[in-house]
Amino acid sequence: MLTFRGETDVERGFRYFFNASGVQVDFMTRDVERDATRVRPILDEVLPTFKPDLIYTYGTPNTLAVAGPYDAPPTANFVRDIPVVFALVAAPVQTKIAPSFASSGRNVTGAVHVVPTDVQMRAMHTYKPFTKVGVIYSPNESNSVVIVKEMQTFCDANGMTLITQPLAMDGTRPTGAGVEQFVRDLRAKGVEWLYLPPDTFIATIFNRIAPVAIDVGLPTFGSTEFFLREGEGLVGLVSRYYSVGQLAASKAVEILVQGRPPKDVPIETLKRFALIINMSVAKKLGVFPPIAMLNYAEVLV
C-alpha cells in the first residue's frame, strides 16, 4: 500500500472490507511523505523481496508514479505485471490513467472519489449564490488542472467569473509560499467562494488556508471529506473516504479472489454522496445554509 500523507480513512476502509469479506491479506504499507518522487525508490526496495500480488495507490501522483499513463512507451520504468488498484484519483481519464471508466485496457482499476464538478458548483450556489469564485491549486497535479478547466467551463456557461491562483513551484514541486496572501488577494478581487480542489498538496497546507479564509470572511467549498472533517472548510459535497476505501477494496477482491483481470473491472465512483456542513465555521463566517438544506446535510458541530 502506497500512501501519500500517512494513513487515512481510505486505507482503514480498504482494510475493513477485506476483514469483513473474510479475505486474509498480508499488508505492507509505505508512505511517500507527500512526495511522489519517492515512489520509485520504494518500489525498487519492496518489489524484489515482498513480491506483492497487488499494489494499492492513494491519489493521482502516486498512481501515475507506479503505473504511468496508459500511453507511456514500453521502455518506461512503470509497473506493468502487478495489478494496481487506486483510490482518491479525481480524473483518471483526463490524467491518462485509463482511456475510459469502463476499462483501463491494462493492469489498473480503482475508485474515483470526486463528485462531478458541475454538481459541486450547483451545490455551492444553492448554499450561497455567487457570481465570482476563486480556486488555489497545484499546477503540477494534473487532476487539479482538469478540475479547474471544468470549473471554467461551468462558469462560462452560467455567466460567472473564475479567478485562478496556482501555487508557487520549486522546480517540479509545489510550495506553500505566499498561500496566505493568495487567499487575501482573491477576497480583495471580489471572490465570494474559495473552492478547494481534490489536490493532494493543498490538503497538506489547508491548515494555513482555512484560518485566513475565515479571517477575511471567505466561505470555502471542499471537494473532499478531508477539508470538512480535518480542517475548517465550510461545506462540501463529497464521497466519504471510508466508503471510497471499501469500494477500492471490492475491486481488489474481484482481482485477487475472483481472478478477474483489472482491465475487466470498471473504474467507479460511489453511488451516493454526502453534503457536509461545518456549522462552527458557518458561525464564524456568519454564512448559514438555507433551512431546506439541513434536511439532507450532515452537520458537524
CSV table of C-alpha atoms in Angstrom, one decimal:
chain,number,residue,atom,x,y,z
A,1,MET,CA,0.0,0.0,0.0
A,2,LEU,CA,1.4,3.3,-1.1
A,3,THR,CA,0.0,6.2,0.9
A,4,PHE,CA,0.7,9.9,0.4
A,5,ARG,CA,0.2,11.7,3.7
A,6,GLY,CA,0.0,8.8,6.2
A,7,GLU,CA,-2.9,6.5,6.8
A,8,THR,CA,-6.4,8.0,6.2
A,9,ASP,CA,-10.0,6.7,6.4
A,10,VAL,CA,-9.5,5.5,2.9
A,11,GLU,CA,-6.9,2.9,4.0
A,12,ARG,CA,-9.0,2.0,7.0
A,13,GLY,CA,-12.0,1.3,4.8
A,14,PHE,CA,-9.8,-0.7,2.4
A,15,ARG,CA,-8.6,-3.0,5.2
A,16,TYR,CA,-12.0,-3.3,6.8
A,17,PHE,CA,-13.5,-4.6,3.5
A,18,PHE,CA,-11.0,-7.5,3.4
A,19,ASN,CA,-11.7,-8.4,7.1
A,20,ALA,CA,-15.5,-8.2,6.6
A,21,SER,CA,-15.2,-10.3,3.5
A,22,GLY,CA,-13.1,-13.0,5.3
A,23,VAL,CA,-10.2,-12.5,3.0
A,24,GLN,CA,-6.8,-12.8,4.7
A,25,VAL,CA,-4.3,-10.3,3.4
A,26,ASP,CA,-0.7,-9.5,4.3
A,27,PHE,CA,-0.4,-5.7,4.1
A,28,MET,CA,2.8,-3.8,3.7
A,29,THR,CA,2.4,0.0,3.8
A,30,ARG,CA,4.9,2.6,2.7
A,31,ASP,CA,4.3,6.4,2.8
A,32,VAL,CA,5.8,8.8,0.3
A,33,GLU,CA,5.6,11.7,2.8
A,34,ARG,CA,3.8,14.0,0.3
A,35,ASP,CA,6.5,13.4,-2.4
A,36,ALA,CA,5.6,11.1,-5.3
A,37,THR,CA,9.3,11.1,-6.4
A,38,ARG,CA,9.8,8.6,-3.5
A,39,VAL,CA,7.6,6.0,-5.2
A,40,ARG,CA,10.3,4.6,-7.5
A,41,PRO,CA,12.9,4.0,-4.7
A,42,ILE,CA,10.2,2.4,-2.5
A,43,LEU,CA,9.2,0.0,-5.4
A,44,ASP,CA,12.9,-0.8,-6.0
A,45,GLU,CA,13.2,-1.7,-2.4
A,46,VAL,CA,10.0,-3.6,-1.8
A,47,LEU,CA,9.1,-5.4,-5.0
A,48,PRO,CA,12.1,-7.9,-5.1
A,49,THR,CA,11.5,-9.1,-1.6
A,50,PHE,CA,7.9,-8.7,-0.7
A,51,LYS,CA,6.6,-9.7,-4.2
A,52,PRO,CA,3.0,-8.2,-3.8
A,53,ASP,CA,0.1,-9.7,-5.6
A,54,LEU,CA,-1.4,-6.2,-5.9
A,55,ILE,CA,-0.4,-2.6,-5.3
A,56,TYR,CA,-2.8,-0.1,-3.7
A,57,THR,CA,-2.1,3.6,-4.6
A,58,TYR,CA,-3.5,6.7,-2.9
A,59,GLY,CA,-4.0,9.7,-5.2
A,60,THR,CA,-3.1,10.7,-8.7
A,61,PRO,CA,0.6,11.4,-8.2
A,62,ASN,CA,1.2,8.0,-6.6
A,63,THR,CA,-0.8,6.2,-9.2
A,64,LEU,CA,1.0,7.8,-12.1
A,65,ALA,CA,4.3,7.2,-10.5
A,66,VAL,CA,3.5,3.5,-10.2
A,67,ALA,CA,1.6,2.7,-13.3
A,68,GLY,CA,2.3,5.7,-15.5
A,69,PRO,CA,0.0,6.9,-18.2
A,70,TYR,CA,-1.6,4.3,-20.5
A,71,ASP,CA,0.2,5.7,-23.5
A,72,ALA,CA,3.7,5.5,-21.9
A,73,PRO,CA,6.3,3.9,-24.1
A,74,PRO,CA,7.0,0.2,-23.3
A,75,THR,CA,10.5,1.1,-22.2
A,76,ALA,CA,9.3,3.5,-19.5
A,77,ASN,CA,10.0,2.3,-16.0
A,78,PHE,CA,6.5,1.6,-14.7
A,79,VAL,CA,4.8,-1.4,-13.0
A,80,ARG,CA,3.0,-3.5,-15.7
A,81,ASP,CA,3.0,-7.0,-14.4
A,82,ILE,CA,1.3,-6.4,-11.0
A,83,PRO,CA,-2.3,-5.3,-10.6
A,84,VAL,CA,-2.7,-1.7,-9.4
A,85,VAL,CA,-5.9,-0.5,-7.6
A,86,PHE,CA,-6.1,3.2,-6.9
A,87,ALA,CA,-8.3,5.3,-4.6
A,88,LEU,CA,-8.6,9.1,-4.3
A,89,VAL,CA,-8.0,9.7,-8.0
A,90,ALA,CA,-10.2,12.6,-9.2
A,91,ALA,CA,-9.9,12.3,-13.0
A,92,PRO,CA,-8.4,9.0,-14.2
A,93,VAL,CA,-9.4,9.5,-17.9
A,94,GLN,CA,-8.1,13.1,-18.2
A,95,THR,CA,-4.9,12.2,-16.4
A,96,LYS,CA,-4.4,9.2,-18.7
A,97,ILE,CA,-4.5,6.6,-16.1
A,98,ALA,CA,-7.3,5.0,-18.1
A,99,PRO,CA,-8.9,5.8,-21.5
A,100,SER,CA,-12.4,5.2,-20.0
A,101,PHE,CA,-14.1,4.2,-16.8
A,102,ALA,CA,-15.3,1.0,-18.5
A,103,SER,CA,-11.8,-0.3,-18.9
A,104,SER,CA,-8.2,0.8,-18.3
A,105,GLY,CA,-7.1,-1.6,-21.0
A,106,ARG,CA,-4.3,-2.7,-18.7
A,107,ASN,CA,-3.5,-3.9,-15.2
A,108,VAL,CA,-5.2,-0.9,-13.4
A,109,THR,CA,-8.5,-0.1,-11.9
A,110,GLY,CA,-9.8,1.8,-8.9
A,111,ALA,CA,-12.3,4.1,-7.1
A,112,VAL,CA,-12.9,7.8,-8.0
A,113,HIS,CA,-13.9,10.0,-5.1
A,114,VAL,CA,-14.9,13.3,-6.6
A,115,VAL,CA,-18.4,14.4,-7.3
A,116,PRO,CA,-18.8,15.8,-10.8
A,117,THR,CA,-17.6,19.4,-10.9
A,118,ASP,CA,-20.9,20.9,-12.2
A,119,VAL,CA,-22.8,19.2,-9.4
A,120,GLN,CA,-20.5,20.7,-6.8
A,121,MET,CA,-20.8,24.1,-8.3
A,122,ARG,CA,-24.6,24.0,-8.2
A,123,ALA,CA,-24.5,22.8,-4.6
A,124,MET,CA,-22.2,25.8,-3.8
A,125,HIS,CA,-24.6,28.1,-5.5
A,126,THR,CA,-27.5,26.6,-3.6
A,127,TYR,CA,-25.8,27.2,-0.2
A,128,LYS,CA,-24.9,30.8,-1.1
A,129,PRO,CA,-25.4,32.3,-4.6
A,130,PHE,CA,-22.3,33.7,-6.3
A,131,THR,CA,-21.1,35.3,-9.5
A,132,LYS,CA,-17.3,35.1,-8.7
A,133,VAL,CA,-15.4,32.1,-7.4
A,134,GLY,CA,-11.7,31.5,-6.7
A,135,VAL,CA,-9.5,28.4,-6.7
A,136,ILE,CA,-6.0,27.8,-5.4
A,137,TYR,CA,-4.3,24.7,-6.9
A,138,SER,CA,-1.1,22.8,-7.6
A,139,PRO,CA,-0.2,23.4,-11.3
A,140,ASN,CA,1.8,20.1,-11.4
A,141,GLU,CA,-1.2,18.0,-10.3
A,142,SER,CA,-3.0,17.0,-13.5
A,143,ASN,CA,-6.2,16.2,-11.7
A,144,SER,CA,-6.4,19.7,-10.2
A,145,VAL,CA,-5.7,21.2,-13.6
A,146,VAL,CA,-8.6,19.2,-15.1
A,147,ILE,CA,-11.0,20.3,-12.3
A,148,VAL,CA,-10.0,24.0,-12.9
A,149,LYS,CA,-10.8,23.6,-16.6
A,150,GLU,CA,-14.2,22.1,-15.7
A,151,MET,CA,-14.9,25.0,-13.4
A,152,GLN,CA,-14.1,27.4,-16.1
A,153,THR,CA,-16.5,25.6,-18.5
A,154,PHE,CA,-19.2,25.8,-15.9
A,155,CYS,CA,-18.6,29.5,-15.1
A,156,ASP,CA,-18.5,30.4,-18.8
A,157,ALA,CA,-21.8,28.7,-19.4
A,158,ASN,CA,-23.5,30.3,-16.4
A,159,GLY,CA,-22.3,33.9,-16.6
A,160,MET,CA,-19.9,33.5,-13.7
A,161,THR,CA,-16.3,34.5,-13.2
A,162,LEU,CA,-13.5,32.1,-12.1
A,163,ILE,CA,-10.3,33.6,-10.7
A,164,THR,CA,-7.5,31.0,-10.6
A,165,GLN,CA,-4.4,31.1,-8.4
A,166,PRO,CA,-1.7,28.4,-9.0
A,167,LEU,CA,0.7,27.7,-6.2
A,168,ALA,CA,4.3,28.7,-6.5
A,169,MET,CA,6.6,26.0,-7.7
A,170,ASP,CA,10.1,24.9,-6.6
A,171,GLY,CA,11.3,23.1,-9.7
A,172,THR,CA,8.7,20.4,-10.2
A,173,ARG,CA,7.2,20.5,-6.8
A,174,PRO,CA,4.5,23.0,-5.4
A,175,THR,CA,5.3,25.0,-2.3
A,176,GLY,CA,3.0,26.8,0.1
A,177,ALA,CA,5.0,30.1,-0.3
A,178,GLY,CA,2.6,33.0,-0.1
A,179,VAL,CA,-0.5,31.0,0.2
A,180,GLU,CA,-2.0,33.1,2.9
A,181,GLN,CA,-1.6,36.2,0.7
A,182,PHE,CA,-3.2,34.4,-2.2
A,183,VAL,CA,-6.3,34.0,-0.1
A,184,ARG,CA,-6.4,37.6,0.8
A,185,ASP,CA,-5.8,38.7,-2.8
A,186,LEU,CA,-8.7,36.5,-4.0
A,187,ARG,CA,-11.0,38.1,-1.5
A,188,ALA,CA,-9.8,41.6,-2.5
A,189,LYS,CA,-10.7,40.7,-6.1
A,190,GLY,CA,-14.3,40.1,-5.0
A,191,VAL,CA,-14.3,36.3,-4.9
A,192,GLU,CA,-17.4,35.1,-3.0
A,193,TRP,CA,-16.3,31.5,-2.6
A,194,LEU,CA,-12.9,29.7,-2.4
A,195,TYR,CA,-13.1,26.3,-4.0
A,196,LEU,CA,-10.8,23.6,-2.6
A,197,PRO,CA,-9.9,21.1,-5.3
A,198,PRO,CA,-9.0,17.4,-4.8
A,199,ASP,CA,-5.4,18.4,-4.6
A,200,THR,CA,-3.0,16.3,-2.5
A,201,PHE,CA,-0.7,19.2,-1.8
A,202,ILE,CA,-3.4,21.7,-1.0
A,203,ALA,CA,-4.6,19.2,1.7
A,204,THR,CA,-1.2,19.4,3.4
A,205,ILE,CA,-1.3,23.2,3.7
A,206,PHE,CA,-5.0,23.7,4.3
A,207,ASN,CA,-4.3,24.5,8.0
A,208,ARG,CA,-2.7,27.7,6.6
A,209,ILE,CA,-5.5,28.5,4.2
A,210,ALA,CA,-8.6,28.0,6.4
A,211,PRO,CA,-7.8,30.5,9.2
A,212,VAL,CA,-7.1,33.3,6.6
A,213,ALA,CA,-10.3,32.5,4.7
A,214,ILE,CA,-12.3,32.8,7.9
A,215,ASP,CA,-10.5,35.9,8.9
A,216,VAL,CA,-11.3,37.7,5.6
A,217,GLY,CA,-14.9,36.3,5.6
A,218,LEU,CA,-14.4,34.0,2.6
A,219,PRO,CA,-16.5,30.8,2.5
A,220,THR,CA,-14.8,27.6,1.4
A,221,PHE,CA,-16.3,24.7,-0.5
A,222,GLY,CA,-14.4,21.4,-0.2
A,223,SER,CA,-14.2,18.8,-2.9
A,224,THR,CA,-13.2,16.1,-0.4
A,225,GLU,CA,-14.2,15.0,3.1
A,226,PHE,CA,-10.8,15.9,4.4
A,227,PHE,CA,-11.5,19.7,4.2
A,228,LEU,CA,-14.6,19.3,6.4
A,229,ARG,CA,-13.6,16.7,9.0
A,230,GLU,CA,-9.9,17.5,9.4
A,231,GLY,CA,-10.0,21.2,8.6
A,232,GLU,CA,-12.1,24.3,8.8
A,233,GLY,CA,-13.9,24.1,5.4
A,234,LEU,CA,-17.4,25.4,5.4
A,235,VAL,CA,-19.3,23.0,3.2
A,236,GLY,CA,-18.6,20.3,0.7
A,237,LEU,CA,-20.4,17.7,-1.5
A,238,VAL,CA,-18.1,14.7,-1.1
A,239,SER,CA,-17.6,11.0,-1.1
A,240,ARG,CA,-16.9,9.5,2.3
A,241,TYR,CA,-13.2,8.4,2.5
A,242,TYR,CA,-14.0,5.2,4.3
A,243,SER,CA,-16.6,4.2,1.7
A,244,VAL,CA,-14.1,5.0,-1.1
A,245,GLY,CA,-11.6,2.7,0.5
A,246,GLN,CA,-14.2,-0.1,0.7
A,247,LEU,CA,-15.1,0.4,-3.0
A,248,ALA,CA,-11.4,0.2,-4.0
A,249,ALA,CA,-11.1,-3.0,-1.8
A,250,SER,CA,-14.1,-4.6,-3.5
A,251,LYS,CA,-12.2,-4.2,-6.8
A,252,ALA,CA,-9.1,-5.7,-5.3
A,253,VAL,CA,-11.1,-8.7,-4.1
A,254,GLU,CA,-12.5,-9.2,-7.6
A,255,ILE,CA,-8.9,-9.4,-8.9
A,256,LEU,CA,-7.3,-11.4,-6.1
A,257,VAL,CA,-10.2,-13.8,-5.2
A,258,GLN,CA,-12.3,-14.0,-8.3
A,259,GLY,CA,-9.4,-13.9,-10.7
A,260,ARG,CA,-10.7,-11.0,-12.9
A,261,PRO,CA,-8.2,-9.1,-14.9
A,262,PRO,CA,-8.0,-5.4,-13.7
A,263,LYS,CA,-8.9,-4.2,-17.2
A,264,ASP,CA,-12.2,-6.1,-16.9
A,265,VAL,CA,-13.0,-4.4,-13.6
A,266,PRO,CA,-14.6,-1.0,-14.2
A,267,ILE,CA,-13.4,2.2,-12.6
A,268,GLU,CA,-16.3,3.6,-10.5
A,269,THR,CA,-17.5,6.3,-8.2
A,270,LEU,CA,-19.8,5.8,-5.2
A,271,LYS,CA,-23.5,5.8,-6.0
A,272,ARG,CA,-24.3,8.2,-3.1
A,273,PHE,CA,-22.6,11.4,-1.9
A,274,ALA,CA,-22.7,13.4,1.3
A,275,LEU,CA,-23.3,17.1,1.8
A,276,ILE,CA,-21.4,18.1,4.9
A,277,ILE,CA,-21.7,21.4,6.6
A,278,ASN,CA,-19.3,22.6,9.3
A,279,MET,CA,-21.6,24.6,11.5
A,280,SER,CA,-18.8,26.0,13.7
A,281,VAL,CA,-17.3,27.6,10.6
A,282,ALA,CA,-20.7,28.9,9.4
A,283,LYS,CA,-21.0,30.7,12.8
A,284,LYS,CA,-17.5,32.2,12.5
A,285,LEU,CA,-18.3,33.5,8.9
A,286,GLY,CA,-22.0,34.3,9.6
A,287,VAL,CA,-22.8,32.4,6.4
A,288,PHE,CA,-25.6,29.9,7.2
A,289,PRO,CA,-27.2,27.3,4.9
A,290,PRO,CA,-30.7,27.5,3.6
A,291,ILE,CA,-33.1,25.8,6.1
A,292,ALA,CA,-34.1,23.2,3.4
A,293,MET,CA,-30.5,22.1,3.0
A,294,LEU,CA,-30.4,21.0,6.7
A,295,ASN,CA,-33.0,18.3,5.8
A,296,TYR,CA,-30.4,16.3,3.9
A,297,ALA,CA,-27.0,17.6,5.0
A,298,GLU,CA,-24.7,16.1,7.6
A,299,VAL,CA,-24.0,18.9,10.1
A,300,LEU,CA,-20.7,19.0,12.0
A,301,VAL,CA,-20.9,21.0,15.2
